[in-house]
Coordinates of C-alpha atoms in Angstrom, one line a residue:
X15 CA -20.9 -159.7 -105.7
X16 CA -20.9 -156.4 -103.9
X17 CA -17.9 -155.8 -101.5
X18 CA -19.8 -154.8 -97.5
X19 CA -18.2 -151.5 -96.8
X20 CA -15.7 -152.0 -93.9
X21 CA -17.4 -150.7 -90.2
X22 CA -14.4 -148.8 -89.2
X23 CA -15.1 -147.4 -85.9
X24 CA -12.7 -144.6 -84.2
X25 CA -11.1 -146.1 -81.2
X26 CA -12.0 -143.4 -78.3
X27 CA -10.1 -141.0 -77.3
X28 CA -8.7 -141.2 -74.0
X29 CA -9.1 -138.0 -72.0
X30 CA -6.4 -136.8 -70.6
X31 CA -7.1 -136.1 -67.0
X32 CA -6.1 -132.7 -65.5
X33 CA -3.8 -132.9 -62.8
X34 CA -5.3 -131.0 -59.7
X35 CA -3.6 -128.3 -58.4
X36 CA -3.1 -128.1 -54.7
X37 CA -4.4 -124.9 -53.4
X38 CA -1.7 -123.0 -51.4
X39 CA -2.5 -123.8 -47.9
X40 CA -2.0 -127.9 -48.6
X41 CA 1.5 -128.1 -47.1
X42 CA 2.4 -129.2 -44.0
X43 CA 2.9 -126.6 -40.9
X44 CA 5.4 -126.5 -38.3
X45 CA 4.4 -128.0 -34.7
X46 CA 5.7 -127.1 -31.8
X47 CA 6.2 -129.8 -28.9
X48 CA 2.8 -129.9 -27.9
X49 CA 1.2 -130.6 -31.4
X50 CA 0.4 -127.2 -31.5
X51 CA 0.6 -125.5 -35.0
X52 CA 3.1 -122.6 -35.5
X53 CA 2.0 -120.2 -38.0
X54 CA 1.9 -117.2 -39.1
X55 CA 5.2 -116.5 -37.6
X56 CA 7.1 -118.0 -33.9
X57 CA 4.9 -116.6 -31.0
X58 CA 7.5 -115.0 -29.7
X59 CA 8.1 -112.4 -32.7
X60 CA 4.4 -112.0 -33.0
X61 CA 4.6 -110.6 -29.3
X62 CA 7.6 -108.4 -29.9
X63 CA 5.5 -107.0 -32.4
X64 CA 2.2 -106.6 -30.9
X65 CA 4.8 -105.0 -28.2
X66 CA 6.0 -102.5 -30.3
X67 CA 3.2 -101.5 -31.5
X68 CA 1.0 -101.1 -28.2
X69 CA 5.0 -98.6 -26.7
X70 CA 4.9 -97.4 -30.3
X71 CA 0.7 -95.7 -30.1
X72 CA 1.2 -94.8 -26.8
X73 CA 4.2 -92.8 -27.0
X74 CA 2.2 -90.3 -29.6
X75 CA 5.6 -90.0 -31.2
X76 CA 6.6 -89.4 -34.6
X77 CA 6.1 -92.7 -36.7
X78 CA 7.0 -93.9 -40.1
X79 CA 5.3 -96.6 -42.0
X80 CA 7.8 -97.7 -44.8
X81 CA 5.5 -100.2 -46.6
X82 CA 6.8 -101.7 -50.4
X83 CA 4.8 -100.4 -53.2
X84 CA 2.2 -103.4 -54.0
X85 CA -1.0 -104.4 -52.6
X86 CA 0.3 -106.9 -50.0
X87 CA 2.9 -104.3 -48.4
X88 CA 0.3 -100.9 -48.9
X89 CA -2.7 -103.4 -47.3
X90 CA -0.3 -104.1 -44.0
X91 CA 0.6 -100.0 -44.2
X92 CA -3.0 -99.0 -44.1
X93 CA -3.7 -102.0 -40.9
X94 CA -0.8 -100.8 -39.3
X95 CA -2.0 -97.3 -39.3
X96 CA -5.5 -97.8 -38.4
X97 CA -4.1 -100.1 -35.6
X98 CA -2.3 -96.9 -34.1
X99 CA -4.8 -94.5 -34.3
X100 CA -7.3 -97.2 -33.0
X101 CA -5.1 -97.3 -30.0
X102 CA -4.3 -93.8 -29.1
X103 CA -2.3 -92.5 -31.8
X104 CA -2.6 -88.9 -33.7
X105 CA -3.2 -89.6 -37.1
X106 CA -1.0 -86.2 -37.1
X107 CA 1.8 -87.9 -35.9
X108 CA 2.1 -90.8 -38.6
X109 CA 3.8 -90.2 -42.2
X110 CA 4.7 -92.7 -44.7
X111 CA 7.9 -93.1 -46.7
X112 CA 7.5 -94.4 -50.0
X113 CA 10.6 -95.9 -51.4
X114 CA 11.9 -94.7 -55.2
X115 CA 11.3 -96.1 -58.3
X116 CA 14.2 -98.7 -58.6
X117 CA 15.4 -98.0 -54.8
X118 CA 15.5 -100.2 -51.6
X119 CA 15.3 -99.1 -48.2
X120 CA 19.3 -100.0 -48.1
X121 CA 20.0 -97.2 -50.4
X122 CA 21.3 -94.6 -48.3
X123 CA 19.5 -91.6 -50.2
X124 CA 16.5 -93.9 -48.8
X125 CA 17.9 -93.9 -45.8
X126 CA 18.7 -90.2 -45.7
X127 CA 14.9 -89.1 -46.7
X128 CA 13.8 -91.6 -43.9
X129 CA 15.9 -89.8 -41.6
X130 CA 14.7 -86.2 -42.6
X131 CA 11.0 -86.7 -41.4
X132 CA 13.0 -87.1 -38.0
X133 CA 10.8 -90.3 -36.8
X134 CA 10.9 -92.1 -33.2
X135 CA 9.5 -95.3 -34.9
X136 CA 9.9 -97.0 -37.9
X137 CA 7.5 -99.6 -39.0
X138 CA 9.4 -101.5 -42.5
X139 CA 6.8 -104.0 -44.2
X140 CA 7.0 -106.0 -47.1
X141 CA 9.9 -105.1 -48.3
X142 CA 11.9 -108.3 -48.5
X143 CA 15.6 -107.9 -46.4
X144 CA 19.2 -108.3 -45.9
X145 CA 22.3 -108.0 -43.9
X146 CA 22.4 -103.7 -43.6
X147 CA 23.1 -101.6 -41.2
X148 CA 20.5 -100.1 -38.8
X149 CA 17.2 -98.8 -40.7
X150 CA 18.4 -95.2 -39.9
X151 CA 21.7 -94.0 -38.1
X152 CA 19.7 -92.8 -35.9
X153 CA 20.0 -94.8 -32.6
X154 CA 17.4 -93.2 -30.4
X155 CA 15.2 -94.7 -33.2
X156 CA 13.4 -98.1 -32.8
X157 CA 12.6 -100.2 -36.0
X158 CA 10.4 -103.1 -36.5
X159 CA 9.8 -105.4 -39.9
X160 CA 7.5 -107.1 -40.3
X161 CA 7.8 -109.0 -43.5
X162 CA 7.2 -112.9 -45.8
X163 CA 10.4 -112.7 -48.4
X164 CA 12.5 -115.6 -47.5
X165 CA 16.0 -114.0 -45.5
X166 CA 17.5 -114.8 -42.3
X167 CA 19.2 -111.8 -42.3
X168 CA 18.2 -108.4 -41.4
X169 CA 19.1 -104.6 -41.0
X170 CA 21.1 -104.3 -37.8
X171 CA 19.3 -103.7 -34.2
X172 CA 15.5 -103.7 -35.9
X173 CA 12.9 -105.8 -34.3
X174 CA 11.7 -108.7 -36.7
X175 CA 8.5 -110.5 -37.1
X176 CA 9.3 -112.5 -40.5
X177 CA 6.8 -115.4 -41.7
X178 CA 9.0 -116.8 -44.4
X179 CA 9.9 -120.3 -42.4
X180 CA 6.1 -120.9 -41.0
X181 CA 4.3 -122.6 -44.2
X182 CA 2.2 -122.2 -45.5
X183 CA 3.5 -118.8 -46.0
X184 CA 1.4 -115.8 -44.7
X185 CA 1.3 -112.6 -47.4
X186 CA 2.7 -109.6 -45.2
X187 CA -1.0 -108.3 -45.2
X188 CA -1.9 -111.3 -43.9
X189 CA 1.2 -111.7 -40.9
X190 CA 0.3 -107.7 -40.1
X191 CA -3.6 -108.1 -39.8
X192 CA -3.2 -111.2 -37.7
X193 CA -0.3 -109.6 -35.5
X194 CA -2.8 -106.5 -35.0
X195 CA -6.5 -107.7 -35.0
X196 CA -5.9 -108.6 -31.3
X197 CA -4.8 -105.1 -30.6
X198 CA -8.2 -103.7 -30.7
X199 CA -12.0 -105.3 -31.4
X200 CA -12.2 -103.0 -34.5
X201 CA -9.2 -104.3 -36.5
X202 CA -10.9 -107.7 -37.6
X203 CA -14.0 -105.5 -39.0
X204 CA -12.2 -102.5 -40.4
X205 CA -9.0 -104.5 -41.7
X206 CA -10.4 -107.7 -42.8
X207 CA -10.7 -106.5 -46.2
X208 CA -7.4 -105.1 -46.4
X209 CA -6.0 -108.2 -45.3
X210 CA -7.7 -109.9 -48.2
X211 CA -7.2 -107.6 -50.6
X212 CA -3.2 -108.1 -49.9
X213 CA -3.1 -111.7 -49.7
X214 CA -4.9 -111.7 -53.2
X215 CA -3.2 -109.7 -54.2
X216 CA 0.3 -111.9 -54.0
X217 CA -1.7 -115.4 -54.3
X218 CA -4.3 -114.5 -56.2
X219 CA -8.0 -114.7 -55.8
X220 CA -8.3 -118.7 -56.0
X221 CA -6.8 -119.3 -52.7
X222 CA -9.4 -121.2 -50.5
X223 CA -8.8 -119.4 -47.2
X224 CA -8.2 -122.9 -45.6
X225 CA -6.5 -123.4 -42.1
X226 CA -4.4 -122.0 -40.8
X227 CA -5.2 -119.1 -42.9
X228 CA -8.1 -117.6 -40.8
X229 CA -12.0 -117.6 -41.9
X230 CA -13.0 -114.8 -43.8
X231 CA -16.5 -115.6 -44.9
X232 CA -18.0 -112.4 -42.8
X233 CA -15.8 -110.3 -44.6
X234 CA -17.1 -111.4 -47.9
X235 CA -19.9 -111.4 -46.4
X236 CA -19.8 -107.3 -45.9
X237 CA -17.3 -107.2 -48.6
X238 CA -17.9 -109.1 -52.2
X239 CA -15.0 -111.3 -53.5
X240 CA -16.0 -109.4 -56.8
X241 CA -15.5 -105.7 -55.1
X242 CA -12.6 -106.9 -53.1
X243 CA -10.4 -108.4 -56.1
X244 CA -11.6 -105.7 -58.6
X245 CA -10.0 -103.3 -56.1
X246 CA -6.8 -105.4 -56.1
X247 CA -6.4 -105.7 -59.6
X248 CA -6.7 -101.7 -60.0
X249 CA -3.6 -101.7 -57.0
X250 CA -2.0 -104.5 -58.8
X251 CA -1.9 -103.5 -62.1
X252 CA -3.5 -106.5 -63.5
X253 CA -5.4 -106.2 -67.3
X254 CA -9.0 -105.8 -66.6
X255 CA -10.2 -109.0 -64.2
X256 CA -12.8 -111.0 -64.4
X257 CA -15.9 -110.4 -62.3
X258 CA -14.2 -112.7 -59.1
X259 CA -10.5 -110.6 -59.5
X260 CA -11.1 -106.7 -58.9
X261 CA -10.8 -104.7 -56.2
X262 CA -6.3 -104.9 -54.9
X263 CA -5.6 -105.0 -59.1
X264 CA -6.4 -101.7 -58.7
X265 CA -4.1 -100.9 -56.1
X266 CA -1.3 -102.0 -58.2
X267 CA -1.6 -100.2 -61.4
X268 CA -0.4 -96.6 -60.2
X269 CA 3.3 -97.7 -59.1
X270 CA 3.6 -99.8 -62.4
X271 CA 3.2 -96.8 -65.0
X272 CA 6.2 -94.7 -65.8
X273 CA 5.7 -92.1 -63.2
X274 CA 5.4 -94.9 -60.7
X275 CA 2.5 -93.3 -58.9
X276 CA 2.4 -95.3 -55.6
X277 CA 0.9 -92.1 -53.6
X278 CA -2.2 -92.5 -55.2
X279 CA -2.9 -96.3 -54.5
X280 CA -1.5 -95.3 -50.9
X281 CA -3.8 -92.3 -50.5
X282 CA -6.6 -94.2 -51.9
X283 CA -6.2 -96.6 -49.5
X284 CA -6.3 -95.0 -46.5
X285 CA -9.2 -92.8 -47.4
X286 CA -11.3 -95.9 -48.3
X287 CA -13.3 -97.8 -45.9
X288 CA -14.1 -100.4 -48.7
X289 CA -13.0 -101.9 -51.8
X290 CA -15.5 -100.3 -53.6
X291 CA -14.8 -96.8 -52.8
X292 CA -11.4 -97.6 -54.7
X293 CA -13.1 -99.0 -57.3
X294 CA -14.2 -94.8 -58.8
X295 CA -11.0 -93.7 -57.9
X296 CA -9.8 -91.6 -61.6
X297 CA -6.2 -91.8 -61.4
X298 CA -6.3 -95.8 -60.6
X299 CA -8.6 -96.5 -63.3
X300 CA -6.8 -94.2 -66.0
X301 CA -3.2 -95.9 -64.4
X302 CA -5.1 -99.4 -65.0
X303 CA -5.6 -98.6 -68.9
X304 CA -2.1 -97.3 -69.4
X305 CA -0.3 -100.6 -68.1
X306 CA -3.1 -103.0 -70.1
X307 CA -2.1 -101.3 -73.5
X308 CA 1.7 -101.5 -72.4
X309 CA 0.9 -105.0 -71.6
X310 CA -0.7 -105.9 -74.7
X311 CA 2.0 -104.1 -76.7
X312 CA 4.4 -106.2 -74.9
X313 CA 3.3 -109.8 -74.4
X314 CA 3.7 -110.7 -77.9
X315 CA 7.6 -111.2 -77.8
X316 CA 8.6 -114.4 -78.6
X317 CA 10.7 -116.2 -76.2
X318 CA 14.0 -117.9 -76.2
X319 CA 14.9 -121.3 -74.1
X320 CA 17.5 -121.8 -71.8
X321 CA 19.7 -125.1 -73.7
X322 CA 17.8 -127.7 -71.0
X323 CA 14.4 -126.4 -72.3
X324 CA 14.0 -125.8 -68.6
X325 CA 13.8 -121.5 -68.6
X326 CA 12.0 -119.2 -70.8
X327 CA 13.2 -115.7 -71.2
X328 CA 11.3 -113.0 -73.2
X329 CA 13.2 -109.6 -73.5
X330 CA 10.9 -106.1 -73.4
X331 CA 11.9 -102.7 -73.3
X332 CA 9.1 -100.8 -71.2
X333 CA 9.3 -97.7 -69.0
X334 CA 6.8 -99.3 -66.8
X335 CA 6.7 -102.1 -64.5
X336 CA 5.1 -104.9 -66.7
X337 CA 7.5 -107.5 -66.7
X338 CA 6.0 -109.3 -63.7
X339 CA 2.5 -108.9 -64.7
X340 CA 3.7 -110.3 -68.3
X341 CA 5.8 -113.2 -66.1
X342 CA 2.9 -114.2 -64.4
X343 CA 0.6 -113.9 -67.6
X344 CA 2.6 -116.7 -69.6
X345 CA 3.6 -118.6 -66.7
X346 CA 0.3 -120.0 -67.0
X347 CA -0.2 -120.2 -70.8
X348 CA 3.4 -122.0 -71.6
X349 CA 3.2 -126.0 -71.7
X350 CA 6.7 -128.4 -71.6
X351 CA 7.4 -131.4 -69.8
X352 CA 10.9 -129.4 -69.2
X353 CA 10.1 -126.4 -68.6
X354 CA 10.3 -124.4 -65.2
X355 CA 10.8 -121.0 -65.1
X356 CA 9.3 -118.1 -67.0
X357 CA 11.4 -114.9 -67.1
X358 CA 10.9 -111.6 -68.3
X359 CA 13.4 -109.1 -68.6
X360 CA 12.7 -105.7 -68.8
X361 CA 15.7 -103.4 -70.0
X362 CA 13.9 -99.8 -70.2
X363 CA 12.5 -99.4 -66.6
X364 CA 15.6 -98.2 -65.2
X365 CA 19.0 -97.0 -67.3
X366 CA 21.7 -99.1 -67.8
X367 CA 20.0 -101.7 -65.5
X368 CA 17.8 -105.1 -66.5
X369 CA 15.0 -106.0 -64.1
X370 CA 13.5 -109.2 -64.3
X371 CA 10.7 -111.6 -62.7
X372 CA 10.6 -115.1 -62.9
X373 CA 7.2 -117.6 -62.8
X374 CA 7.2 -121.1 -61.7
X375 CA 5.6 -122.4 -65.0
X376 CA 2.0 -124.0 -64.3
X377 CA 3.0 -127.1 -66.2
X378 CA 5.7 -127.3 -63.1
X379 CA 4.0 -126.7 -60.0
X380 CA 3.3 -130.1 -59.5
X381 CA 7.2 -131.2 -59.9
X382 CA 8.7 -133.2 -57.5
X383 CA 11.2 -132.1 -56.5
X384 CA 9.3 -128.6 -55.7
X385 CA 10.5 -125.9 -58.7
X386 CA 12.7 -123.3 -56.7
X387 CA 13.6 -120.1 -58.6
X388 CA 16.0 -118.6 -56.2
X389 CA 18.1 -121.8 -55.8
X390 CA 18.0 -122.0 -59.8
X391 CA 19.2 -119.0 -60.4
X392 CA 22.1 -118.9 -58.2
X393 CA 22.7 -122.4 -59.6
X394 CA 23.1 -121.0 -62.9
X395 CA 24.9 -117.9 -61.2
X396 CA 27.8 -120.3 -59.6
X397 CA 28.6 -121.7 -63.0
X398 CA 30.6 -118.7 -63.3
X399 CA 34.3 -119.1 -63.0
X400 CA 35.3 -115.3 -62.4
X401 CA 33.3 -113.0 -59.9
X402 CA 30.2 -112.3 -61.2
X403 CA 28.2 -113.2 -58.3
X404 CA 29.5 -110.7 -56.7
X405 CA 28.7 -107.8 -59.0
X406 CA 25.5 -109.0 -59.2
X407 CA 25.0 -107.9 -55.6
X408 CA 22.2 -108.3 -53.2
X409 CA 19.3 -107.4 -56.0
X410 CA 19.7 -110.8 -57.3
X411 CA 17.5 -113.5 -56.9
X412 CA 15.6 -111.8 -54.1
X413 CA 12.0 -112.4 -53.2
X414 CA 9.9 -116.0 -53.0
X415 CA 11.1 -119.4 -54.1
X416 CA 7.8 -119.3 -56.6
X417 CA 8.5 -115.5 -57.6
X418 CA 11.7 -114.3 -57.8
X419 CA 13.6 -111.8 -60.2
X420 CA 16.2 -109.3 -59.9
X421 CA 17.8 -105.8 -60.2
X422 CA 21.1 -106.1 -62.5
X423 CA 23.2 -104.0 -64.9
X424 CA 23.1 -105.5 -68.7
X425 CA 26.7 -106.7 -69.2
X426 CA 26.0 -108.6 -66.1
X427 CA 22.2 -110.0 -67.2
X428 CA 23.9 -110.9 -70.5
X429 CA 26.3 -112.9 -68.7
X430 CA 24.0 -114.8 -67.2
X431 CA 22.0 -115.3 -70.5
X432 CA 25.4 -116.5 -71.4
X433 CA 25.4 -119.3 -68.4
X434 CA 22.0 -120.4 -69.0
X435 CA 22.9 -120.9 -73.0
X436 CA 19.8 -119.1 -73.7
X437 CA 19.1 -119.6 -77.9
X438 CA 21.5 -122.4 -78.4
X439 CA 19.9 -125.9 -79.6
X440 CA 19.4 -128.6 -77.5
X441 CA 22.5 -131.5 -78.1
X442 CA 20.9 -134.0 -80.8
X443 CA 20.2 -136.6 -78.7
X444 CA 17.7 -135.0 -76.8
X445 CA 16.1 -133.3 -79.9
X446 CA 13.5 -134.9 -82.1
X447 CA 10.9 -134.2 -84.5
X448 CA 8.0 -136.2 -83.0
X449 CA 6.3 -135.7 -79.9
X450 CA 5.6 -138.5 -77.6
X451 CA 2.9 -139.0 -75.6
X452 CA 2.6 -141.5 -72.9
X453 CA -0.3 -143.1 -71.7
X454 CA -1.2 -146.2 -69.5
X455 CA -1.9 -148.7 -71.7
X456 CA 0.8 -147.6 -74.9
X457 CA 2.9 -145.3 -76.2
X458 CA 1.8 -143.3 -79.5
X459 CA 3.9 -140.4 -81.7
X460 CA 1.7 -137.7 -82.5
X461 CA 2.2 -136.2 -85.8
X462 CA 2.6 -132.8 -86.0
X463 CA -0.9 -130.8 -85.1
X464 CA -2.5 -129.6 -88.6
X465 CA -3.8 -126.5 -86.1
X466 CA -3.0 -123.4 -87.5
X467 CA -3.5 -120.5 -84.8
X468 CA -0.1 -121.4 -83.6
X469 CA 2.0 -119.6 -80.9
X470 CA 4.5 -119.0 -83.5
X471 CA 1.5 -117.1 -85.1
X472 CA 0.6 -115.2 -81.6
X473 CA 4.4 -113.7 -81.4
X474 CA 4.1 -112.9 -85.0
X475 CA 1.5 -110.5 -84.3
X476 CA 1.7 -106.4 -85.1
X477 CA 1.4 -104.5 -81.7

């Protein structure tokens, strides 16, 4: 008698359901007594501002815009300029000041060439701040900041208009165009795309625009989402976007090569009166295919893990500013239930000095409690028994609890590679050679994957 062949049927596959991301405005806002919601900043900084800026146009005086070098902080230059000359201002009589390669506006050579253009006003955005002294020693000279980087403390006698305590968070681009579009009726038509371009530029291009972030549709409208984030990723440096990234990439690219060319993303700026216009502009596009072959050259280091699985850290050595553009790129590839933080360190941008930015993983956004990159890495900092806190200075851990990094010299860096037991194997106990997965109804061990395009292959790769 013939044996029946035994119906063996695959039991389904459960799909693993992706968990949504929240989009960056789901967070809840500060109310004042009356329900009211207070964003971008308190109402009484946004005045002081609006203030200044009205004294600042009508004085016809000598004014400095000090903007930082990427698309959020060059955006809010260029509103800030058109808002003066839209109320009175001489174009004449407004210069920019473009910090160093390396540099803060603390340093006093900064400080020095500030002083040298002899300016009445100085308008600082986007460049994150600290306990200083006054802008300028100037003291006939009035300063205002306007800036998102979380700080309570700032340069000495300077008017402040900071949105890093009003979630959800406004982009400086953002915090300048609403401060200014009330100024004059032009601003919202001439500036929306600037704003736009900035905010993408720092949160990138799939942020919904929901409240309290103000509408935008008639500005993409006039102004494509494709044209606008082309043109950011030309300002930003980015590799070549897809069609809905373009226009503030673009922006970026010049101050990341090794010349740090942040004139030309300024001066194309302010001649443009749309993102497309930046779009043909030779010196972005031929700064946008330098940094995409350094990137390419460079994103296939392997990385190291911090003992706890919880940071990875991939060394480069690049003469141009791709370690956050690298940061951000495997931030969203790397997968662990542990890990947190993605860091790149970049030891030939400046000599004798490591710079570094650090990526909230994707895999962690979600965590509860939030991931918070400068509280981990002054956590990892204070494990230090001598004093090397303090000769990591104020250019550590600086920036955004999502994005943070730092400006250190190598002994120190290795240090805190030291603290973080960066390379060394997990203790036994938590190490094993299965993987479990856990699902609602059982537990299973997955074998190891037969899969053989591997990251272990990817970091093998030949540049």
């Amino acid at each position: 008698m013939k044996r029946k062949a035994l119906d063996i049927k695959e039991s389904p596959q459960v799909k693993r359901q992706k968990e949504p991301v929240p989009d960056y405005c789901d967070v809840q806002t500060r109310k004042n007594d009356n329900g009211n919601i207070l964003w971008p900043a308190s109402s009484e900084a946004i005045e002081i501002a609006r203030d200044y800026l009205r004294e600042c146009a009508a004085a016809k005086a000598k004014t400095l815009i000090v903007p930082d070098k990427d698309a959020d902080g060059l955006d809010a230059g260029v509103i800030i300029h058109r808002t003066l000359t839209a109320l009175g201002a001489e174009a004449s009589s407004i210069d920019v000041h473009l910090v160093g390669k390396g540099k803060s506006i603390h340093d006093e050579e900064e400080r020095e060439a500030m002083s040298a253009k002899n300016p009445k006003y100085i308008i600082v955005v986007d460049q994150g701040s600290r306990p200083a002294p006054p802008v300028v020693d100037d003291p006939d000279v009035k300063s205002l900041i306007i800036d998102h980087h979380l700080s309570d403390d700032f340069p000495k006698d300077a008017k402040v208009v900071s949105a890093c305590h009003y979630p959800p968070v406004a982009t400086s681009s953002l915090l300048t165009y609403e401060i200014c579009k009330t100024l004059h009726p032009d601003i919202a038509s001439s500036c929306g795309y600037l704003c736009v371009m900035g905010t993408h530029g720092d949160l990138g291009n799939t942020l919904k625009w929901d409240p309290p972030f103000p509408d935008m549709k008639e500005v993409f409208k006039t102004h494509t989402k494709k044209a606008t984030n082309d043109a950011v990723s030309l300002l930003n440096a980015r590799k070549s976007p897809p069609p809905s990234l373009a226009s503030s990439g673009l922006i970026n690219t010049a101050r990341r090569t090794s010349k740090f060319d942040v004139i030309s993303a300024w001066s194309a700026l302010l001649s443009a009166t749309s993102p497309k216009e930046i779009l043909t502009n030779p010196r972005l596009l031929s700064a946008r295919a330098e940094i995409n072959e350094e990137v390419e050259r460079q994103t296939h280091t392997a990385p190291k893990f911090s003992k706890d699985g919880k940071i990875a850290v991939f060394r480069i050595h690049s003469a141009a500013q791709v370690h956050p553009v690298i940061a951000t790129r495997w931030a969203g590839h790397l997968k662990s239930s542990k890990l947190e933080i993605v860091l790149v360190a970049n030891s030939g941008y400046l000599p004798g000095m490591v710079n570094f930015s650090c990526r909230i993983a994707r895999c962690a956004r979600n965590r509860d409690p939030p991931v918070n990159i400068i509280s981990s890495l002054k956590a990892v900092a204070d494990l230090d028994t001598t004093d090397l806190v303090q000769r990591m200075g104020e250019s550590f851990a600086r920036g955004h609890k999502e994005a943070s990094g730092g400006i250190i010299l190598e002994k120190e860096f290795e240090e805190l590679m030291v603290l973080m037991k960066v390379g060394e194997k997990p203790d036994p106990a938590e190490e094993s050679g299965e993987k479990v997965v856990k699902t609602k109804t059982k537990t299973k061990t997955v074998e190891k994957s037969p899969q053989k395009n591997t990251l272990s292959n990817y970091f093998g790769k030949k540049s």
